[in-house]
Amino acid sequence: MSANPFSLWVYLAQSPLLWLTVTLVIYAVTDAVSLRTRRHPLANPVLHAMWIVAAFLLLTGTPYTTYFAGAQFVHFLLGPATVALAVPLYQNRGIVLQAIVPMLAALIVGSITAIVSVVLLAEAFGLPQDVVLSLAPKSVTAGVAMGISESLHADPSLTAVAVVLTGIIGAVIVTPLMNSTGITDFRARGFAAGLAAHGIGTARAFQVDALAGTFSGIAMSLNALVTSFLVPIAITLLVR
């Protein structure tokens, strides 16, 4: 190692534990900063952890495949984390059942709006058809969105990028937007966050209020189901 001062880094870079540790440490730091700012929307930990990790990979010349080999445990936990949303749902089941009718109405309107708006805008800007198809399921969680994208013979990678950007933008603007429009009901605020910004929006909703997080989780789950049916229909009717 004395002959090569970078030999230790080369050794560590091959260890899966390194990239898992890097991911967790960076998120812990960004989450601490977010907490110090009283959860300011612009201090969203996912947003800042993402660009810091990306910058770190660029500076060290680390391929994404190498990084993911170590950090995939976090990816694996997305499944259990989604299932765990059933706990607050069960705890608030009485409140949820009272709002079931407006929730279903908002779900249908929101799902259709999310799909139709992005398809029409993409076509208005003259984007290629495969890009339009890739953007259509942007408002649902990444696993479902990429599955829909594959079924449409689109680009799942582009879909994943659109999903992440949608989630981050939604998580950043949801609180200022709701405040400016005077919406104070945390059920409505949370449902809107989950419907438009899936998992990242749901994480933001739980930071603000537990009830908002519950309704956000419901919206995220139901929207994934509804969107999987609506996207093929919308594509057939709208894409030329």
mmCIF file of C-alpha atoms in Angstrom:
data_model
loop_
_atom_site.group_PDB
_atom_site.id
_atom_site.type_symbol
_atom_site.label_atom_id
_atom_site.label_comp_id
_atom_site.label_asym_id
_atom_site.label_seq_id
_atom_site.Cartn_x
_atom_site.Cartn_y
_atom_site.Cartn_z
ATOM 1 C CA MET A 1 0.000 0.000 0.000
ATOM 2 C CA SER A 2 2.920 2.355 0.615
ATOM 3 C CA ALA A 3 3.795 2.150 -3.078
ATOM 4 C CA ASN A 4 0.367 3.306 -4.085
ATOM 5 C CA PRO A 5 -1.452 5.789 -1.853
ATOM 6 C CA PHE A 6 -4.736 4.989 -3.585
ATOM 7 C CA SER A 7 -4.527 1.247 -3.040
ATOM 8 C CA LEU A 8 -6.623 1.431 0.113
ATOM 9 C CA TRP A 9 -9.375 3.266 -1.781
ATOM 10 C CA VAL A 10 -9.223 0.731 -4.619
ATOM 11 C CA TYR A 11 -9.629 -2.045 -2.062
ATOM 12 C CA LEU A 12 -12.532 -0.340 -0.277
ATOM 13 C CA ALA A 13 -14.273 0.571 -3.530
ATOM 14 C CA GLN A 14 -14.713 -3.123 -4.289
ATOM 15 C CA SER A 15 -16.511 -3.753 -1.007
ATOM 16 C CA PRO A 16 -20.332 -3.694 -1.181
ATOM 17 C CA LEU A 17 -20.394 -2.458 2.409
ATOM 18 C CA LEU A 18 -18.679 0.790 1.390
ATOM 19 C CA TRP A 19 -21.494 1.979 -0.873
ATOM 20 C CA LEU A 20 -24.187 0.983 1.572
ATOM 21 C CA THR A 21 -22.349 2.954 4.258
ATOM 22 C CA VAL A 22 -21.871 5.962 1.964
ATOM 23 C CA THR A 23 -25.590 5.998 1.127
ATOM 24 C CA LEU A 24 -26.710 5.752 4.744
ATOM 25 C CA VAL A 25 -24.212 8.331 6.029
ATOM 26 C CA ILE A 26 -25.081 10.873 3.337
ATOM 27 C CA TYR A 27 -28.797 10.427 3.946
ATOM 28 C CA ALA A 28 -28.321 10.708 7.703
ATOM 29 C CA VAL A 29 -26.438 13.975 7.255
ATOM 30 C CA THR A 30 -28.994 15.452 4.837
ATOM 31 C CA ASP A 31 -31.852 14.341 7.083
ATOM 32 C CA ALA A 32 -30.162 16.026 10.065
ATOM 33 C CA VAL A 33 -29.854 19.232 8.042
ATOM 34 C CA SER A 34 -33.531 18.947 7.065
ATOM 35 C CA LEU A 35 -34.450 18.530 10.726
ATOM 36 C CA ARG A 36 -32.390 21.580 11.715
ATOM 37 C CA THR A 37 -34.304 23.644 9.151
ATOM 38 C CA ARG A 38 -37.593 22.389 10.623
ATOM 39 C CA ARG A 39 -38.234 20.257 7.547
ATOM 40 C CA HIS A 40 -38.061 23.137 5.085
ATOM 41 C CA PRO A 41 -39.261 21.901 1.645
ATOM 42 C CA LEU A 42 -36.014 22.941 -0.049
ATOM 43 C CA ALA A 43 -33.995 20.924 2.477
ATOM 44 C CA ASN A 44 -35.573 17.654 1.311
ATOM 45 C CA PRO A 45 -33.093 14.909 2.312
ATOM 46 C CA VAL A 46 -33.820 12.719 -0.722
ATOM 47 C CA LEU A 47 -33.079 15.592 -3.107
ATOM 48 C CA HIS A 48 -29.747 16.480 -1.539
ATOM 49 C CA ALA A 49 -28.667 12.908 -0.822
ATOM 50 C CA MET A 50 -29.231 12.084 -4.482
ATOM 51 C CA TRP A 51 -26.995 14.799 -5.938
ATOM 52 C CA ILE A 52 -24.317 14.330 -3.272
ATOM 53 C CA VAL A 53 -24.087 10.580 -3.988
ATOM 54 C CA ALA A 54 -24.035 11.293 -7.738
ATOM 55 C CA ALA A 55 -21.243 13.849 -7.306
ATOM 56 C CA PHE A 56 -19.300 11.392 -5.152
ATOM 57 C CA LEU A 57 -19.568 8.705 -7.816
ATOM 58 C CA LEU A 58 -18.404 11.130 -10.509
ATOM 59 C CA LEU A 59 -15.441 12.330 -8.454
ATOM 60 C CA THR A 60 -14.318 8.784 -7.676
ATOM 61 C CA GLY A 61 -15.022 7.447 -11.171
ATOM 62 C CA THR A 62 -17.286 4.748 -9.773
ATOM 63 C CA PRO A 63 -19.696 3.067 -12.230
ATOM 64 C CA TYR A 64 -23.322 2.990 -11.158
ATOM 65 C CA THR A 65 -23.371 -0.804 -11.375
ATOM 66 C CA THR A 66 -20.587 -0.970 -8.777
ATOM 67 C CA TYR A 67 -22.448 1.447 -6.520
ATOM 68 C CA PHE A 68 -25.747 -0.386 -6.860
ATOM 69 C CA ALA A 69 -24.124 -3.716 -6.035
ATOM 70 C CA GLY A 70 -23.446 -2.317 -2.582
ATOM 71 C CA ALA A 71 -26.483 -0.095 -2.089
ATOM 72 C CA GLN A 72 -29.073 -2.566 -3.389
ATOM 73 C CA PHE A 73 -29.987 -3.547 0.169
ATOM 74 C CA VAL A 74 -31.644 -0.130 0.497
ATOM 75 C CA HIS A 75 -33.484 -0.841 -2.745
ATOM 76 C CA PHE A 76 -34.611 -4.197 -1.348
ATOM 77 C CA LEU A 77 -36.083 -2.469 1.711
ATOM 78 C CA LEU A 78 -38.449 -0.437 -0.482
ATOM 79 C CA GLY A 79 -40.754 -3.443 -0.575
ATOM 80 C CA PRO A 80 -41.025 -3.952 3.198
ATOM 81 C CA ALA A 81 -41.262 -0.175 3.690
ATOM 82 C CA THR A 82 -44.253 -0.037 1.332
ATOM 83 C CA VAL A 83 -45.942 -2.950 3.116
ATOM 84 C CA ALA A 84 -45.304 -1.211 6.456
ATOM 85 C CA LEU A 85 -47.610 1.605 5.311
ATOM 86 C CA ALA A 86 -50.450 -0.750 6.224
ATOM 87 C CA VAL A 87 -49.732 -0.101 9.919
ATOM 88 C CA PRO A 88 -50.789 3.598 10.009
ATOM 89 C CA LEU A 89 -53.611 2.730 7.616
ATOM 90 C CA TYR A 90 -54.964 0.196 10.119
ATOM 91 C CA GLN A 91 -54.504 2.611 13.012
ATOM 92 C CA ASN A 92 -56.517 5.296 11.177
ATOM 93 C CA ARG A 93 -59.006 2.974 9.461
ATOM 94 C CA GLY A 94 -62.020 4.768 10.933
ATOM 95 C CA ILE A 95 -60.952 8.148 9.537
ATOM 96 C CA VAL A 96 -60.083 6.551 6.197
ATOM 97 C CA LEU A 97 -63.488 4.892 5.829
ATOM 98 C CA GLN A 98 -65.244 8.200 6.533
ATOM 99 C CA ALA A 99 -63.460 9.787 3.567
ATOM 100 C CA ILE A 100 -63.678 6.856 1.148
ATOM 101 C CA VAL A 101 -66.049 8.511 -1.373
ATOM 102 C CA PRO A 102 -64.124 11.796 -1.859
ATOM 103 C CA MET A 103 -60.884 9.768 -1.880
ATOM 104 C CA LEU A 104 -62.049 7.603 -4.762
ATOM 105 C CA ALA A 105 -63.280 10.650 -6.692
ATOM 106 C CA ALA A 106 -59.957 12.426 -6.177
ATOM 107 C CA LEU A 107 -58.106 9.263 -7.172
ATOM 108 C CA ILE A 108 -59.843 8.962 -10.538
ATOM 109 C CA VAL A 109 -59.544 12.680 -11.361
ATOM 110 C CA GLY A 110 -55.934 12.865 -10.197
ATOM 111 C CA SER A 111 -54.817 9.742 -12.044
ATOM 112 C CA ILE A 112 -56.395 10.858 -15.307
ATOM 113 C CA THR A 113 -54.966 14.365 -14.953
ATOM 114 C CA ALA A 114 -51.447 13.084 -14.250
ATOM 115 C CA ILE A 115 -51.453 10.843 -17.326
ATOM 116 C CA VAL A 116 -53.264 13.083 -19.811
ATOM 117 C CA SER A 117 -51.366 16.247 -18.903
ATOM 118 C CA VAL A 118 -47.901 14.771 -19.407
ATOM 119 C CA VAL A 119 -48.864 12.992 -22.631
ATOM 120 C CA LEU A 120 -50.419 16.111 -24.167
ATOM 121 C CA LEU A 121 -47.525 18.334 -23.073
ATOM 122 C CA ALA A 122 -44.948 15.896 -24.398
ATOM 123 C CA GLU A 123 -46.723 15.705 -27.745
ATOM 124 C CA ALA A 124 -47.143 19.492 -27.852
ATOM 125 C CA PHE A 125 -43.354 19.870 -27.510
ATOM 126 C CA GLY A 126 -42.858 17.350 -30.309
ATOM 127 C CA LEU A 127 -41.107 14.689 -28.226
ATOM 128 C CA PRO A 128 -40.586 11.270 -29.853
ATOM 129 C CA GLN A 129 -43.242 8.661 -29.260
ATOM 130 C CA ASP A 130 -40.993 6.421 -27.162
ATOM 131 C CA VAL A 131 -40.301 9.373 -24.834
ATOM 132 C CA VAL A 132 -44.017 10.119 -24.550
ATOM 133 C CA LEU A 133 -44.682 6.499 -23.631
ATOM 134 C CA SER A 134 -41.865 6.544 -21.074
ATOM 135 C CA LEU A 135 -43.229 9.662 -19.372
ATOM 136 C CA ALA A 136 -46.858 8.534 -19.141
ATOM 137 C CA PRO A 137 -46.590 6.555 -15.843
ATOM 138 C CA LYS A 138 -44.349 9.122 -14.091
ATOM 139 C CA SER A 139 -46.655 9.666 -11.085
ATOM 140 C CA VAL A 140 -46.565 6.130 -9.689
ATOM 141 C CA THR A 141 -43.873 4.381 -7.696
ATOM 142 C CA ALA A 142 -40.784 3.352 -9.673
ATOM 143 C CA GLY A 143 -41.320 -0.420 -9.696
ATOM 144 C CA VAL A 144 -44.838 -0.149 -11.101
ATOM 145 C CA ALA A 145 -43.938 2.675 -13.487
ATOM 146 C CA MET A 146 -41.043 0.727 -14.985
ATOM 147 C CA GLY A 147 -43.286 -2.323 -15.398
ATOM 148 C CA ILE A 148 -45.865 -0.218 -17.249
ATOM 149 C CA SER A 149 -43.096 1.275 -19.375
ATOM 150 C CA GLU A 150 -41.825 -2.175 -20.353
ATOM 151 C CA SER A 151 -45.329 -3.296 -21.302
ATOM 152 C CA LEU A 152 -45.555 -0.285 -23.637
ATOM 153 C CA HIS A 153 -42.131 -1.122 -25.150
ATOM 154 C CA ALA A 154 -40.831 2.213 -23.900
ATOM 155 C CA ASP A 155 -37.590 3.012 -22.023
ATOM 156 C CA PRO A 156 -37.801 1.946 -18.345
ATOM 157 C CA SER A 157 -34.610 3.877 -17.527
ATOM 158 C CA LEU A 158 -36.139 7.125 -18.752
ATOM 159 C CA THR A 159 -39.305 6.280 -16.851
ATOM 160 C CA ALA A 160 -37.299 5.804 -13.650
ATOM 161 C CA VAL A 161 -35.669 9.226 -14.083
ATOM 162 C CA ALA A 162 -39.071 10.845 -14.665
ATOM 163 C CA VAL A 163 -40.507 9.115 -11.591
ATOM 164 C CA VAL A 164 -37.683 10.315 -9.327
ATOM 165 C CA LEU A 165 -37.873 13.890 -10.639
ATOM 166 C CA THR A 166 -41.653 13.905 -10.240
ATOM 167 C CA GLY A 167 -41.373 12.672 -6.673
ATOM 168 C CA ILE A 168 -38.717 15.185 -5.679
ATOM 169 C CA ILE A 169 -40.469 18.153 -7.286
ATOM 170 C CA GLY A 170 -43.752 17.118 -5.696
ATOM 171 C CA ALA A 171 -42.163 16.707 -2.264
ATOM 172 C CA VAL A 172 -40.546 20.148 -2.510
ATOM 173 C CA ILE A 173 -43.595 22.105 -3.666
ATOM 174 C CA VAL A 174 -46.461 20.292 -1.906
ATOM 175 C CA THR A 175 -46.263 22.158 1.423
ATOM 176 C CA PRO A 176 -45.883 25.701 -0.040
ATOM 177 C CA LEU A 177 -48.595 24.916 -2.594
ATOM 178 C CA MET A 178 -51.053 23.681 0.008
ATOM 179 C CA ASN A 179 -50.303 26.643 2.258
ATOM 180 C CA SER A 180 -50.813 29.128 -0.568
ATOM 181 C CA THR A 181 -54.136 27.576 -1.570
ATOM 182 C CA GLY A 182 -55.373 27.508 2.019
ATOM 183 C CA ILE A 183 -55.824 23.732 2.222
ATOM 184 C CA THR A 184 -55.376 22.813 5.885
ATOM 185 C CA ASP A 185 -56.966 19.344 6.007
ATOM 186 C CA PHE A 186 -54.055 16.929 6.372
ATOM 187 C CA ARG A 187 -56.109 14.187 4.777
ATOM 188 C CA ALA A 188 -56.362 16.186 1.547
ATOM 189 C CA ARG A 189 -52.770 17.389 1.723
ATOM 190 C CA GLY A 190 -51.430 13.895 2.203
ATOM 191 C CA PHE A 191 -53.630 12.323 -0.446
ATOM 192 C CA ALA A 192 -52.500 14.910 -2.992
ATOM 193 C CA ALA A 193 -48.839 14.293 -2.141
ATOM 194 C CA GLY A 194 -49.113 10.529 -2.546
ATOM 195 C CA LEU A 195 -51.181 10.783 -5.716
ATOM 196 C CA ALA A 196 -48.807 13.147 -7.499
ATOM 197 C CA ALA A 197 -45.430 12.309 -5.955
ATOM 198 C CA HIS A 198 -45.700 8.617 -4.919
ATOM 199 C CA GLY A 199 -43.138 7.357 -2.357
ATOM 200 C CA ILE A 200 -41.006 10.484 -2.067
ATOM 201 C CA GLY A 201 -44.127 12.581 -1.550
ATOM 202 C CA THR A 202 -45.338 10.077 1.040
ATOM 203 C CA ALA A 203 -42.062 10.350 2.945
ATOM 204 C CA ARG A 204 -42.468 14.123 2.963
ATOM 205 C CA ALA A 205 -46.083 13.799 4.145
ATOM 206 C CA PHE A 206 -45.028 11.651 7.117
ATOM 207 C CA GLN A 207 -42.449 14.297 8.042
ATOM 208 C CA VAL A 208 -45.221 16.875 8.255
ATOM 209 C CA ASP A 209 -48.035 14.880 9.882
ATOM 210 C CA ALA A 210 -48.804 11.198 10.561
ATOM 211 C CA LEU A 211 -52.368 11.477 9.233
ATOM 212 C CA ALA A 212 -51.115 13.149 6.062
ATOM 213 C CA GLY A 213 -48.630 10.309 5.636
ATOM 214 C CA THR A 214 -51.374 7.719 6.049
ATOM 215 C CA PHE A 215 -53.533 9.244 3.332
ATOM 216 C CA SER A 216 -50.490 9.751 1.133
ATOM 217 C CA GLY A 217 -49.639 6.052 1.396
ATOM 218 C CA ILE A 218 -53.204 5.142 0.425
ATOM 219 C CA ALA A 219 -53.083 7.451 -2.589
ATOM 220 C CA MET A 220 -49.717 6.096 -3.703
ATOM 221 C CA SER A 221 -50.927 2.483 -3.553
ATOM 222 C CA LEU A 222 -54.283 3.062 -5.232
ATOM 223 C CA ASN A 223 -52.786 5.286 -7.916
ATOM 224 C CA ALA A 224 -50.340 2.550 -8.885
ATOM 225 C CA LEU A 225 -53.265 0.181 -9.438
ATOM 226 C CA VAL A 226 -55.455 2.650 -11.329
ATOM 227 C CA THR A 227 -52.628 4.014 -13.463
ATOM 228 C CA SER A 228 -51.671 0.529 -14.646
ATOM 229 C CA PHE A 229 -55.146 0.288 -16.193
ATOM 230 C CA LEU A 230 -55.475 3.880 -17.426
ATOM 231 C CA VAL A 231 -52.102 4.381 -19.129
ATOM 232 C CA PRO A 232 -52.688 1.870 -21.973
ATOM 233 C CA ILE A 233 -56.126 3.408 -22.597
ATOM 234 C CA ALA A 234 -54.748 6.944 -22.601
ATOM 235 C CA ILE A 235 -51.900 5.988 -24.915
ATOM 236 C CA THR A 236 -54.347 4.398 -27.362
ATOM 237 C CA LEU A 237 -56.562 7.487 -27.409
ATOM 238 C CA LEU A 238 -53.995 10.285 -27.239
ATOM 239 C CA VAL A 239 -50.734 9.174 -28.844
ATOM 240 C CA ARG A 240 -50.636 9.574 -32.599
#
